[in-house]
């Protein structure tokens, strides 16, 4: 009974440490988003002023808000035929489409990169055979490769997700391979001396060791997946933020152009910070320092 109570107390303390770490990280993430938005608004306004961008083309932040919410905005902010409700419906509807496409590409890219990294470490000939393909995907400009991929996979969600996955694939693959290979040789030798196979080494030592690199790769890949999805949407038609952005640009709706760009940047910043919170929770629970009391 004493052992059970001790285990329960330890588990409770561990959960408390994780919750404290996540709460601090979430507070820092909220502060980071707020500071980033203030800096972005200042930089946006200053650049329009420094380069003397014509008001017909360059829209400051307050005109983006007018575009979305003002029923009677300043002249030129929004086409007369487009109401505020329609502007919000188009912009936020496109945002949700892009987030769905980016999520598919992100999950596919992360999964494929992780599986490929494991195979690279377990089977060295596999790395020699397929690393050049990964390098090719990285070296060819995505703008040049995207039309071909859309022809192969179609101009729907599948083709868009494939392009977003390619953006995610290479950085995750490289970082996870480095993480899997970062296990000390003494640890590998210890597992093998006790009868462990290469797969046992992978599960017991390599994958836990690669968790920080995997989570960091996921964090930096989220904005990349959004950019890849928008590029594919731009090329494939008038769906998602990329497609709507292309349509607005072609029709001269520059208020809509700036609104879509602002939404893309805002969502990328927020999702990046959300991933930092997820990363903190995962590392506090299963990372190298799991179970230690939080510092600071």
PDB file of C-alpha atoms in Angstrom:
ATOM      1  CA  UNK A   1       0.000   0.000   0.000  1.00  0.00           C
ATOM      2  CA  UNK A   2       2.816   2.369   0.852  1.00  0.00           C
ATOM      3  CA  UNK A   3       4.434   1.637  -2.490  1.00  0.00           C
ATOM      4  CA  UNK A   4       1.193   2.360  -4.319  1.00  0.00           C
ATOM      5  CA  UNK A   5       0.743   5.670  -2.482  1.00  0.00           C
ATOM      6  CA  UNK A   6       4.338   6.638  -3.207  1.00  0.00           C
ATOM      7  CA  UNK A   7       3.873   5.831  -6.866  1.00  0.00           C
ATOM      8  CA  UNK A   8       0.698   7.906  -6.940  1.00  0.00           C
ATOM      9  CA  UNK A   9       2.474  10.808  -5.263  1.00  0.00           C
ATOM     10  CA  UNK A  10       5.341  10.611  -7.726  1.00  0.00           C
ATOM     11  CA  UNK A  11       2.938  10.506 -10.643  1.00  0.00           C
ATOM     12  CA  UNK A  12       1.051  13.485  -9.272  1.00  0.00           C
ATOM     13  CA  UNK A  13       4.287  15.430  -8.801  1.00  0.00           C
ATOM     14  CA  UNK A  14       5.331  14.539 -12.321  1.00  0.00           C
ATOM     15  CA  UNK A  15       2.021  15.739 -13.739  1.00  0.00           C
ATOM     16  CA  UNK A  16       2.353  18.924 -11.735  1.00  0.00           C
ATOM     17  CA  UNK A  17       5.803  19.559 -13.159  1.00  0.00           C
ATOM     18  CA  UNK A  18       4.529  19.024 -16.692  1.00  0.00           C
ATOM     19  CA  UNK A  19       1.554  21.327 -16.100  1.00  0.00           C
ATOM     20  CA  UNK A  20       3.814  24.030 -14.651  1.00  0.00           C
ATOM     21  CA  UNK A  21       6.220  23.809 -17.596  1.00  0.00           C
ATOM     22  CA  UNK A  22       3.360  23.951 -20.105  1.00  0.00           C
ATOM     23  CA  UNK A  23       1.733  26.904 -18.321  1.00  0.00           C
ATOM     24  CA  UNK A  24       4.982  28.900 -18.386  1.00  0.00           C
ATOM     25  CA  UNK A  25       5.556  28.062 -22.029  1.00  0.00           C
ATOM     26  CA  UNK A  26       1.984  29.014 -22.936  1.00  0.00           C
ATOM     27  CA  UNK A  27       2.379  32.373 -21.184  1.00  0.00           C
ATOM     28  CA  UNK A  28       5.629  33.032 -23.043  1.00  0.00           C
ATOM     29  CA  UNK A  29       3.988  31.978 -26.314  1.00  0.00           C
ATOM     30  CA  UNK A  30       1.118  34.427 -25.796  1.00  0.00           C
ATOM     31  CA  UNK A  31       3.570  37.211 -25.006  1.00  0.00           C
ATOM     32  CA  UNK A  32       5.663  36.318 -28.069  1.00  0.00           C
ATOM     33  CA  UNK A  33       2.609  36.461 -30.335  1.00  0.00           C
ATOM     34  CA  UNK A  34       1.616  39.846 -28.922  1.00  0.00           C
ATOM     35  CA  UNK A  35       5.114  41.295 -29.336  1.00  0.00           C
ATOM     36  CA  UNK A  36       5.424  39.834 -32.838  1.00  0.00           C
ATOM     37  CA  UNK A  37       2.122  41.402 -33.887  1.00  0.00           C
ATOM     38  CA  UNK A  38       3.146  44.815 -32.581  1.00  0.00           C
ATOM     39  CA  UNK A  39       6.509  44.570 -34.349  1.00  0.00           C
ATOM     40  CA  UNK A  40       4.820  43.387 -37.542  1.00  0.00           C
ATOM     41  CA  UNK A  41       2.353  46.282 -37.562  1.00  0.00           C
ATOM     42  CA  UNK A  42       5.148  48.806 -36.985  1.00  0.00           C
ATOM     43  CA  UNK A  43       7.379  47.288 -39.672  1.00  0.00           C
ATOM     44  CA  UNK A  44       4.470  47.033 -42.106  1.00  0.00           C
ATOM     45  CA  UNK A  45       3.554  50.698 -41.632  1.00  0.00           C
ATOM     46  CA  UNK A  46       7.157  51.922 -41.812  1.00  0.00           C
ATOM     47  CA  UNK A  47       7.923  50.003 -45.015  1.00  0.00           C
ATOM     48  CA  UNK A  48       4.853  51.410 -46.759  1.00  0.00           C
ATOM     49  CA  UNK A  49       5.998  54.899 -45.745  1.00  0.00           C
ATOM     50  CA  UNK A  50       9.704  54.437 -46.585  1.00  0.00           C
ATOM     51  CA  UNK A  51       9.034  53.027 -50.052  1.00  0.00           C
ATOM     52  CA  UNK A  52       6.173  55.473 -50.641  1.00  0.00           C
ATOM     53  CA  UNK A  53       3.852  52.720 -51.861  1.00  0.00           C
ATOM     54  CA  UNK A  54       0.788  54.189 -53.598  1.00  0.00           C
ATOM     55  CA  UNK A  55      -2.317  53.994 -51.423  1.00  0.00           C
ATOM     56  CA  UNK A  56      -4.153  52.177 -54.218  1.00  0.00           C
ATOM     57  CA  UNK A  57      -1.756  49.228 -53.862  1.00  0.00           C
ATOM     58  CA  UNK A  58      -0.293  49.431 -50.347  1.00  0.00           C
ATOM     59  CA  UNK A  59      -2.804  48.901 -47.550  1.00  0.00           C
ATOM     60  CA  UNK A  60      -1.799  49.636 -43.932  1.00  0.00           C
ATOM     61  CA  UNK A  61      -3.001  47.399 -41.073  1.00  0.00           C
ATOM     62  CA  UNK A  62      -6.023  49.521 -40.166  1.00  0.00           C
ATOM     63  CA  UNK A  63      -7.339  49.242 -43.734  1.00  0.00           C
ATOM     64  CA  UNK A  64      -7.152  45.457 -43.470  1.00  0.00           C
ATOM     65  CA  UNK A  65      -9.417  45.711 -40.430  1.00  0.00           C
ATOM     66  CA  UNK A  66     -11.720  48.004 -42.408  1.00  0.00           C
ATOM     67  CA  UNK A  67     -11.730  45.493 -45.264  1.00  0.00           C
ATOM     68  CA  UNK A  68     -12.980  42.757 -42.947  1.00  0.00           C
ATOM     69  CA  UNK A  69     -15.244  44.588 -40.530  1.00  0.00           C
ATOM     70  CA  UNK A  70     -16.213  48.107 -41.689  1.00  0.00           C
ATOM     71  CA  UNK A  71     -19.583  48.335 -43.410  1.00  0.00           C
ATOM     72  CA  UNK A  72     -18.564  51.642 -45.006  1.00  0.00           C
ATOM     73  CA  UNK A  73     -14.744  51.542 -45.349  1.00  0.00           C
ATOM     74  CA  UNK A  74     -12.557  54.259 -46.808  1.00  0.00           C
ATOM     75  CA  UNK A  75     -12.642  54.523 -50.578  1.00  0.00           C
ATOM     76  CA  UNK A  76     -10.564  51.873 -52.329  1.00  0.00           C
ATOM     77  CA  UNK A  77     -10.196  49.576 -49.344  1.00  0.00           C
ATOM     78  CA  UNK A  78     -12.785  47.097 -50.618  1.00  0.00           C
ATOM     79  CA  UNK A  79     -14.701  46.736 -53.908  1.00  0.00           C
ATOM     80  CA  UNK A  80     -18.125  48.374 -53.706  1.00  0.00           C
ATOM     81  CA  UNK A  81     -19.809  45.098 -54.663  1.00  0.00           C
ATOM     82  CA  UNK A  82     -18.224  43.243 -51.737  1.00  0.00           C
ATOM     83  CA  UNK A  83     -19.801  43.599 -48.290  1.00  0.00           C
ATOM     84  CA  UNK A  84     -17.908  43.148 -45.039  1.00  0.00           C
ATOM     85  CA  UNK A  85     -19.731  39.868 -44.416  1.00  0.00           C
ATOM     86  CA  UNK A  86     -18.764  38.584 -47.863  1.00  0.00           C
ATOM     87  CA  UNK A  87     -15.160  39.689 -47.329  1.00  0.00           C
ATOM     88  CA  UNK A  88     -14.999  37.785 -44.033  1.00  0.00           C
ATOM     89  CA  UNK A  89     -16.660  34.728 -45.549  1.00  0.00           C
ATOM     90  CA  UNK A  90     -14.191  34.627 -48.459  1.00  0.00           C
ATOM     91  CA  UNK A  91     -11.094  35.309 -46.355  1.00  0.00           C
ATOM     92  CA  UNK A  92     -11.827  33.008 -43.432  1.00  0.00           C
ATOM     93  CA  UNK A  93     -13.311  30.342 -45.684  1.00  0.00           C
ATOM     94  CA  UNK A  94     -10.088  30.327 -47.701  1.00  0.00           C
ATOM     95  CA  UNK A  95      -8.115  30.206 -44.447  1.00  0.00           C
ATOM     96  CA  UNK A  96      -9.871  27.029 -43.302  1.00  0.00           C
ATOM     97  CA  UNK A  97      -9.339  25.370 -46.682  1.00  0.00           C
ATOM     98  CA  UNK A  98      -5.625  26.174 -46.584  1.00  0.00           C
ATOM     99  CA  UNK A  99      -5.293  24.968 -43.001  1.00  0.00           C
ATOM    100  CA  UNK A 100      -6.884  21.663 -43.996  1.00  0.00           C
ATOM    101  CA  UNK A 101      -4.568  21.244 -46.980  1.00  0.00           C
ATOM    102  CA  UNK A 102      -1.526  22.258 -44.929  1.00  0.00           C
ATOM    103  CA  UNK A 103      -2.491  19.843 -42.132  1.00  0.00           C
ATOM    104  CA  UNK A 104      -2.666  16.938 -44.586  1.00  0.00           C
ATOM    105  CA  UNK A 105       0.716  17.857 -46.014  1.00  0.00           C
ATOM    106  CA  UNK A 106       2.225  18.394 -42.566  1.00  0.00           C
ATOM    107  CA  UNK A 107       1.098  15.017 -41.219  1.00  0.00           C
ATOM    108  CA  UNK A 108       2.132  13.213 -44.402  1.00  0.00           C
ATOM    109  CA  UNK A 109       5.510  14.947 -44.525  1.00  0.00           C
ATOM    110  CA  UNK A 110       6.253  14.320 -40.851  1.00  0.00           C
ATOM    111  CA  UNK A 111       5.201  10.679 -41.064  1.00  0.00           C
ATOM    112  CA  UNK A 112       7.106   9.955 -44.261  1.00  0.00           C
ATOM    113  CA  UNK A 113      10.225  11.754 -43.017  1.00  0.00           C
ATOM    114  CA  UNK A 114      10.200   9.880 -39.693  1.00  0.00           C
ATOM    115  CA  UNK A 115       9.702   6.457 -41.293  1.00  0.00           C
ATOM    116  CA  UNK A 116      12.373   7.211 -43.890  1.00  0.00           C
ATOM    117  CA  UNK A 117      14.823   8.357 -41.204  1.00  0.00           C
ATOM    118  CA  UNK A 118      14.277   5.118 -39.264  1.00  0.00           C
ATOM    119  CA  UNK A 119      14.893   3.082 -42.416  1.00  0.00           C
ATOM    120  CA  UNK A 120      18.025   5.119 -43.166  1.00  0.00           C
ATOM    121  CA  UNK A 121      19.473   4.203 -39.777  1.00  0.00           C
ATOM    122  CA  UNK A 122      18.376   0.564 -39.789  1.00  0.00           C
ATOM    123  CA  UNK A 123      19.364  -0.160 -43.403  1.00  0.00           C
ATOM    124  CA  UNK A 124      22.344   1.844 -44.630  1.00  0.00           C
ATOM    125  CA  UNK A 125      21.906   0.773 -48.301  1.00  0.00           C
ATOM    126  CA  UNK A 126      18.439   2.309 -48.142  1.00  0.00           C
ATOM    127  CA  UNK A 127      19.996   5.657 -47.259  1.00  0.00           C
ATOM    128  CA  UNK A 128      22.476   5.415 -50.122  1.00  0.00           C
ATOM    129  CA  UNK A 129      19.639   4.679 -52.541  1.00  0.00           C
ATOM    130  CA  UNK A 130      17.076   7.251 -51.447  1.00  0.00           C
ATOM    131  CA  UNK A 131      19.025  10.190 -50.021  1.00  0.00           C
ATOM    132  CA  UNK A 132      19.781  11.470 -53.565  1.00  0.00           C
ATOM    133  CA  UNK A 133      16.033  11.538 -54.223  1.00  0.00           C
ATOM    134  CA  UNK A 134      15.474  13.598 -51.088  1.00  0.00           C
ATOM    135  CA  UNK A 135      18.285  15.937 -52.122  1.00  0.00           C
ATOM    136  CA  UNK A 136      16.681  16.303 -55.559  1.00  0.00           C
ATOM    137  CA  UNK A 137      13.355  17.240 -54.026  1.00  0.00           C
ATOM    138  CA  UNK A 138      15.144  19.839 -51.920  1.00  0.00           C
ATOM    139  CA  UNK A 139      17.354  21.292 -54.646  1.00  0.00           C
ATOM    140  CA  UNK A 140      14.739  21.750 -57.388  1.00  0.00           C
ATOM    141  CA  UNK A 141      12.804  25.000 -56.836  1.00  0.00           C
ATOM    142  CA  UNK A 142       9.301  24.191 -55.649  1.00  0.00           C
ATOM    143  CA  UNK A 143       7.811  26.717 -58.071  1.00  0.00           C
ATOM    144  CA  UNK A 144       9.306  24.727 -60.953  1.00  0.00           C
ATOM    145  CA  UNK A 145       8.301  21.335 -59.540  1.00  0.00           C
ATOM    146  CA  UNK A 146       4.790  22.207 -58.343  1.00  0.00           C
ATOM    147  CA  UNK A 147       3.054  22.320 -61.773  1.00  0.00           C
ATOM    148  CA  UNK A 148       4.365  18.842 -62.596  1.00  0.00           C
ATOM    149  CA  UNK A 149       3.231  17.471 -59.248  1.00  0.00           C
ATOM    150  CA  UNK A 150      -0.216  18.986 -59.747  1.00  0.00           C
ATOM    151  CA  UNK A 151      -0.430  17.283 -63.135  1.00  0.00           C
ATOM    152  CA  UNK A 152       0.484  13.937 -61.568  1.00  0.00           C
ATOM    153  CA  UNK A 153      -1.594  14.087 -58.387  1.00  0.00           C
ATOM    154  CA  UNK A 154      -4.358  16.393 -59.566  1.00  0.00           C
ATOM    155  CA  UNK A 155      -5.276  19.927 -58.612  1.00  0.00           C
ATOM    156  CA  UNK A 156      -7.383  18.925 -55.620  1.00  0.00           C
ATOM    157  CA  UNK A 157      -6.477  18.420 -51.947  1.00  0.00           C
ATOM    158  CA  UNK A 158      -4.175  15.469 -52.749  1.00  0.00           C
ATOM    159  CA  UNK A 159      -1.928  17.439 -55.087  1.00  0.00           C
ATOM    160  CA  UNK A 160      -1.840  20.417 -52.724  1.00  0.00           C
ATOM    161  CA  UNK A 161      -1.034  18.160 -49.752  1.00  0.00           C
ATOM    162  CA  UNK A 162       1.802  16.500 -51.691  1.00  0.00           C
ATOM    163  CA  UNK A 163       3.468  19.853 -52.304  1.00  0.00           C
ATOM    164  CA  UNK A 164       3.043  20.881 -48.661  1.00  0.00           C
ATOM    165  CA  UNK A 165       4.494  17.505 -47.603  1.00  0.00           C
ATOM    166  CA  UNK A 166       7.582  18.020 -49.759  1.00  0.00           C
ATOM    167  CA  UNK A 167       8.239  21.348 -48.018  1.00  0.00           C
ATOM    168  CA  UNK A 168       8.093  19.541 -44.670  1.00  0.00           C
ATOM    169  CA  UNK A 169       9.955  16.378 -45.693  1.00  0.00           C
ATOM    170  CA  UNK A 170      13.602  17.352 -46.072  1.00  0.00           C
ATOM    171  CA  UNK A 171      14.279  19.404 -42.911  1.00  0.00           C
ATOM    172  CA  UNK A 172      12.473  16.823 -40.778  1.00  0.00           C
ATOM    173  CA  UNK A 173      14.355  13.960 -42.423  1.00  0.00           C
ATOM    174  CA  UNK A 174      17.775  15.518 -41.858  1.00  0.00           C
ATOM    175  CA  UNK A 175      17.082  16.502 -38.244  1.00  0.00           C
ATOM    176  CA  UNK A 176      15.563  13.154 -37.268  1.00  0.00           C
ATOM    177  CA  UNK A 177      18.442  11.202 -38.830  1.00  0.00           C
ATOM    178  CA  UNK A 178      20.867  13.313 -36.792  1.00  0.00           C
ATOM    179  CA  UNK A 179      18.818  12.682 -33.676  1.00  0.00           C
ATOM    180  CA  UNK A 180      18.674   8.934 -34.256  1.00  0.00           C
ATOM    181  CA  UNK A 181      22.444   8.834 -34.714  1.00  0.00           C
ATOM    182  CA  UNK A 182      23.143  10.923 -31.610  1.00  0.00           C
ATOM    183  CA  UNK A 183      22.797   7.971 -29.218  1.00  0.00           C
ATOM    184  CA  UNK A 184      26.108   7.301 -27.367  1.00  0.00           C
ATOM    185  CA  UNK A 185      27.929   4.218 -28.580  1.00  0.00           C
ATOM    186  CA  UNK A 186      28.055   2.904 -25.004  1.00  0.00           C
ATOM    187  CA  UNK A 187      24.255   2.834 -24.872  1.00  0.00           C
ATOM    188  CA  UNK A 188      24.031   0.905 -28.122  1.00  0.00           C
ATOM    189  CA  UNK A 189      26.689  -1.551 -26.946  1.00  0.00           C
ATOM    190  CA  UNK A 190      24.895  -2.090 -23.627  1.00  0.00           C
ATOM    191  CA  UNK A 191      21.609  -2.981 -25.308  1.00  0.00           C
ATOM    192  CA  UNK A 192      23.283  -5.321 -27.784  1.00  0.00           C
ATOM    193  CA  UNK A 193      25.354  -7.063 -25.092  1.00  0.00           C
ATOM    194  CA  UNK A 194      22.090  -7.843 -23.306  1.00  0.00           C
ATOM    195  CA  UNK A 195      20.650  -9.448 -26.429  1.00  0.00           C
ATOM    196  CA  UNK A 196      18.870  -6.451 -27.946  1.00  0.00           C
ATOM    197  CA  UNK A 197      18.425  -6.258 -31.702  1.00  0.00           C
ATOM    198  CA  UNK A 198      18.848  -3.209 -33.932  1.00  0.00           C
ATOM    199  CA  UNK A 199      15.104  -2.629 -33.618  1.00  0.00           C
ATOM    200  CA  UNK A 200      15.383  -2.748 -29.815  1.00  0.00           C
ATOM    201  CA  UNK A 201      18.122  -0.137 -29.975  1.00  0.00           C
ATOM    202  CA  UNK A 202      15.849   1.954 -32.201  1.00  0.00           C
ATOM    203  CA  UNK A 203      12.851   1.770 -29.866  1.00  0.00           C
ATOM    204  CA  UNK A 204      14.678   1.956 -26.524  1.00  0.00           C
ATOM    205  CA  UNK A 205      17.416   4.454 -27.338  1.00  0.00           C
ATOM    206  CA  UNK A 206      17.364   6.074 -30.778  1.00  0.00           C
ATOM    207  CA  UNK A 207      13.742   7.240 -30.969  1.00  0.00           C
ATOM    208  CA  UNK A 208      13.725   8.764 -27.440  1.00  0.00           C
ATOM    209  CA  UNK A 209      17.039  10.447 -28.247  1.00  0.00           C
ATOM    210  CA  UNK A 210      15.608  11.900 -31.471  1.00  0.00           C
ATOM    211  CA  UNK A 211      12.447  13.272 -29.810  1.00  0.00           C
ATOM    212  CA  UNK A 212      13.826  16.839 -29.334  1.00  0.00           C
ATOM    213  CA  UNK A 213      14.909  17.021 -32.981  1.00  0.00           C
ATOM    214  CA  UNK A 214      11.575  15.608 -34.139  1.00  0.00           C
ATOM    215  CA  UNK A 215       9.586  18.146 -32.164  1.00  0.00           C
ATOM    216  CA  UNK A 216      11.807  21.037 -33.232  1.00  0.00           C
ATOM    217  CA  UNK A 217      11.392  19.964 -36.850  1.00  0.00           C
ATOM    218  CA  UNK A 218       7.615  19.857 -36.420  1.00  0.00           C
ATOM    219  CA  UNK A 219       7.669  23.369 -34.980  1.00  0.00           C
ATOM    220  CA  UNK A 220       9.621  24.912 -37.836  1.00  0.00           C
ATOM    221  CA  UNK A 221       7.718  22.918 -40.478  1.00  0.00           C
ATOM    222  CA  UNK A 222       4.252  24.254 -39.657  1.00  0.00           C
ATOM    223  CA  UNK A 223       4.776  27.643 -41.401  1.00  0.00           C
ATOM    224  CA  UNK A 224       6.466  25.823 -44.296  1.00  0.00           C
ATOM    225  CA  UNK A 225       3.435  23.586 -44.772  1.00  0.00           C
ATOM    226  CA  UNK A 226       1.174  26.654 -44.973  1.00  0.00           C
ATOM    227  CA  UNK A 227       3.448  28.311 -47.539  1.00  0.00           C
ATOM    228  CA  UNK A 228       3.603  25.105 -49.603  1.00  0.00           C
ATOM    229  CA  UNK A 229      -0.185  24.731 -49.529  1.00  0.00           C
ATOM    230  CA  UNK A 230      -0.680  28.359 -50.572  1.00  0.00           C
ATOM    231  CA  UNK A 231       1.757  27.972 -53.460  1.00  0.00           C
ATOM    232  CA  UNK A 232      -0.076  24.886 -54.701  1.00  0.00           C
ATOM    233  CA  UNK A 233      -3.429  26.653 -54.341  1.00  0.00           C
ATOM    234  CA  UNK A 234      -2.092  29.645 -56.266  1.00  0.00           C
ATOM    235  CA  UNK A 235      -1.119  27.376 -59.155  1.00  0.00           C
ATOM    236  CA  UNK A 236      -4.116  25.046 -59.043  1.00  0.00           C
ATOM    237  CA  UNK A 237      -7.074  27.421 -59.050  1.00  0.00           C
ATOM    238  CA  UNK A 238      -9.228  29.676 -56.930  1.00  0.00           C
ATOM    239  CA  UNK A 239      -9.382  27.637 -53.717  1.00  0.00           C
ATOM    240  CA  UNK A 240      -7.747  28.293 -50.379  1.00  0.00           C
ATOM    241  CA  UNK A 241      -5.776  31.390 -49.483  1.00  0.00           C
ATOM    242  CA  UNK A 242      -3.383  30.907 -52.393  1.00  0.00           C
ATOM    243  CA  UNK A 243      -6.175  30.672 -54.950  1.00  0.00           C
ATOM    244  CA  UNK A 244      -8.133  33.564 -53.465  1.00  0.00           C
ATOM    245  CA  UNK A 245      -4.938  35.618 -53.344  1.00  0.00           C
ATOM    246  CA  UNK A 246      -4.376  34.939 -57.047  1.00  0.00           C
ATOM    247  CA  UNK A 247      -7.935  35.977 -57.851  1.00  0.00           C
ATOM    248  CA  UNK A 248      -7.732  39.154 -55.784  1.00  0.00           C
ATOM    249  CA  UNK A 249      -4.446  40.110 -57.410  1.00  0.00           C
ATOM    250  CA  UNK A 250      -5.862  39.579 -60.880  1.00  0.00           C
ATOM    251  CA  UNK A 251      -8.962  41.669 -60.179  1.00  0.00           C
ATOM    252  CA  UNK A 252      -7.079  44.495 -58.473  1.00  0.00           C
ATOM    253  CA  UNK A 253      -8.600  43.840 -55.043  1.00  0.00           C
ATOM    254  CA  UNK A 254      -5.464  44.869 -53.165  1.00  0.00           C
ATOM    255  CA  UNK A 255      -7.282  45.207 -49.873  1.00  0.00           C
ATOM    256  CA  UNK A 256      -8.085  41.502 -50.185  1.00  0.00           C
ATOM    257  CA  UNK A 257      -4.479  40.711 -51.123  1.00  0.00           C
ATOM    258  CA  UNK A 258      -3.117  42.377 -47.989  1.00  0.00           C
ATOM    259  CA  UNK A 259      -5.802  40.737 -45.870  1.00  0.00           C
ATOM    260  CA  UNK A 260      -4.910  37.243 -47.069  1.00  0.00           C
ATOM    261  CA  UNK A 261      -1.199  37.879 -46.547  1.00  0.00           C
ATOM    262  CA  UNK A 262      -1.847  39.245 -43.047  1.00  0.00           C
ATOM    263  CA  UNK A 263      -3.978  36.210 -42.149  1.00  0.00           C
ATOM    264  CA  UNK A 264      -1.296  33.834 -43.441  1.00  0.00           C
ATOM    265  CA  UNK A 265       1.420  35.533 -41.385  1.00  0.00           C
ATOM    266  CA  UNK A 266      -0.761  35.731 -38.267  1.00  0.00           C
ATOM    267  CA  UNK A 267      -1.783  32.068 -38.443  1.00  0.00           C
ATOM    268  CA  UNK A 268       1.823  30.981 -39.052  1.00  0.00           C
ATOM    269  CA  UNK A 269       3.026  32.861 -35.967  1.00  0.00           C
ATOM    270  CA  UNK A 270       0.230  31.492 -33.782  1.00  0.00           C
ATOM    271  CA  UNK A 271       0.666  27.889 -34.943  1.00  0.00           C
ATOM    272  CA  UNK A 272       4.424  28.116 -34.472  1.00  0.00           C
ATOM    273  CA  UNK A 273       3.914  29.186 -30.878  1.00  0.00           C
ATOM    274  CA  UNK A 274       1.262  26.510 -30.331  1.00  0.00           C
ATOM    275  CA  UNK A 275       3.828  23.946 -31.436  1.00  0.00           C
ATOM    276  CA  UNK A 276       6.301  25.328 -28.886  1.00  0.00           C
ATOM    277  CA  UNK A 277       3.739  24.560 -26.176  1.00  0.00           C
ATOM    278  CA  UNK A 278       3.205  21.046 -27.559  1.00  0.00           C
ATOM    279  CA  UNK A 279       6.972  20.581 -27.710  1.00  0.00           C
ATOM    280  CA  UNK A 280       7.360  21.662 -24.089  1.00  0.00           C
ATOM    281  CA  UNK A 281       4.619  19.278 -22.945  1.00  0.00           C
ATOM    282  CA  UNK A 282       6.090  16.340 -24.858  1.00  0.00           C
ATOM    283  CA  UNK A 283       9.653  16.935 -23.662  1.00  0.00           C
ATOM    284  CA  UNK A 284       8.534  17.455 -20.081  1.00  0.00           C
ATOM    285  CA  UNK A 285       6.677  14.129 -20.229  1.00  0.00           C
ATOM    286  CA  UNK A 286       9.034  11.955 -22.269  1.00  0.00           C
ATOM    287  CA  UNK A 287      12.196  13.940 -22.998  1.00  0.00           C
ATOM    288  CA  UNK A 288      15.656  13.624 -21.439  1.00  0.00           C
ATOM    289  CA  UNK A 289      14.718  15.913 -18.524  1.00  0.00           C
ATOM    290  CA  UNK A 290      11.301  14.335 -17.876  1.00  0.00           C
ATOM    291  CA  UNK A 291      10.497  14.110 -14.206  1.00  0.00           C
ATOM    292  CA  UNK A 292      12.935  16.804 -13.097  1.00  0.00           C
ATOM    293  CA  UNK A 293      11.567  19.778 -11.179  1.00  0.00           C
ATOM    294  CA  UNK A 294      10.929  22.815 -13.432  1.00  0.00           C
ATOM    295  CA  UNK A 295      13.623  25.470 -13.342  1.00  0.00           C
ATOM    296  CA  UNK A 296      12.809  29.140 -12.896  1.00  0.00           C
TER     297      UNK A 296
END
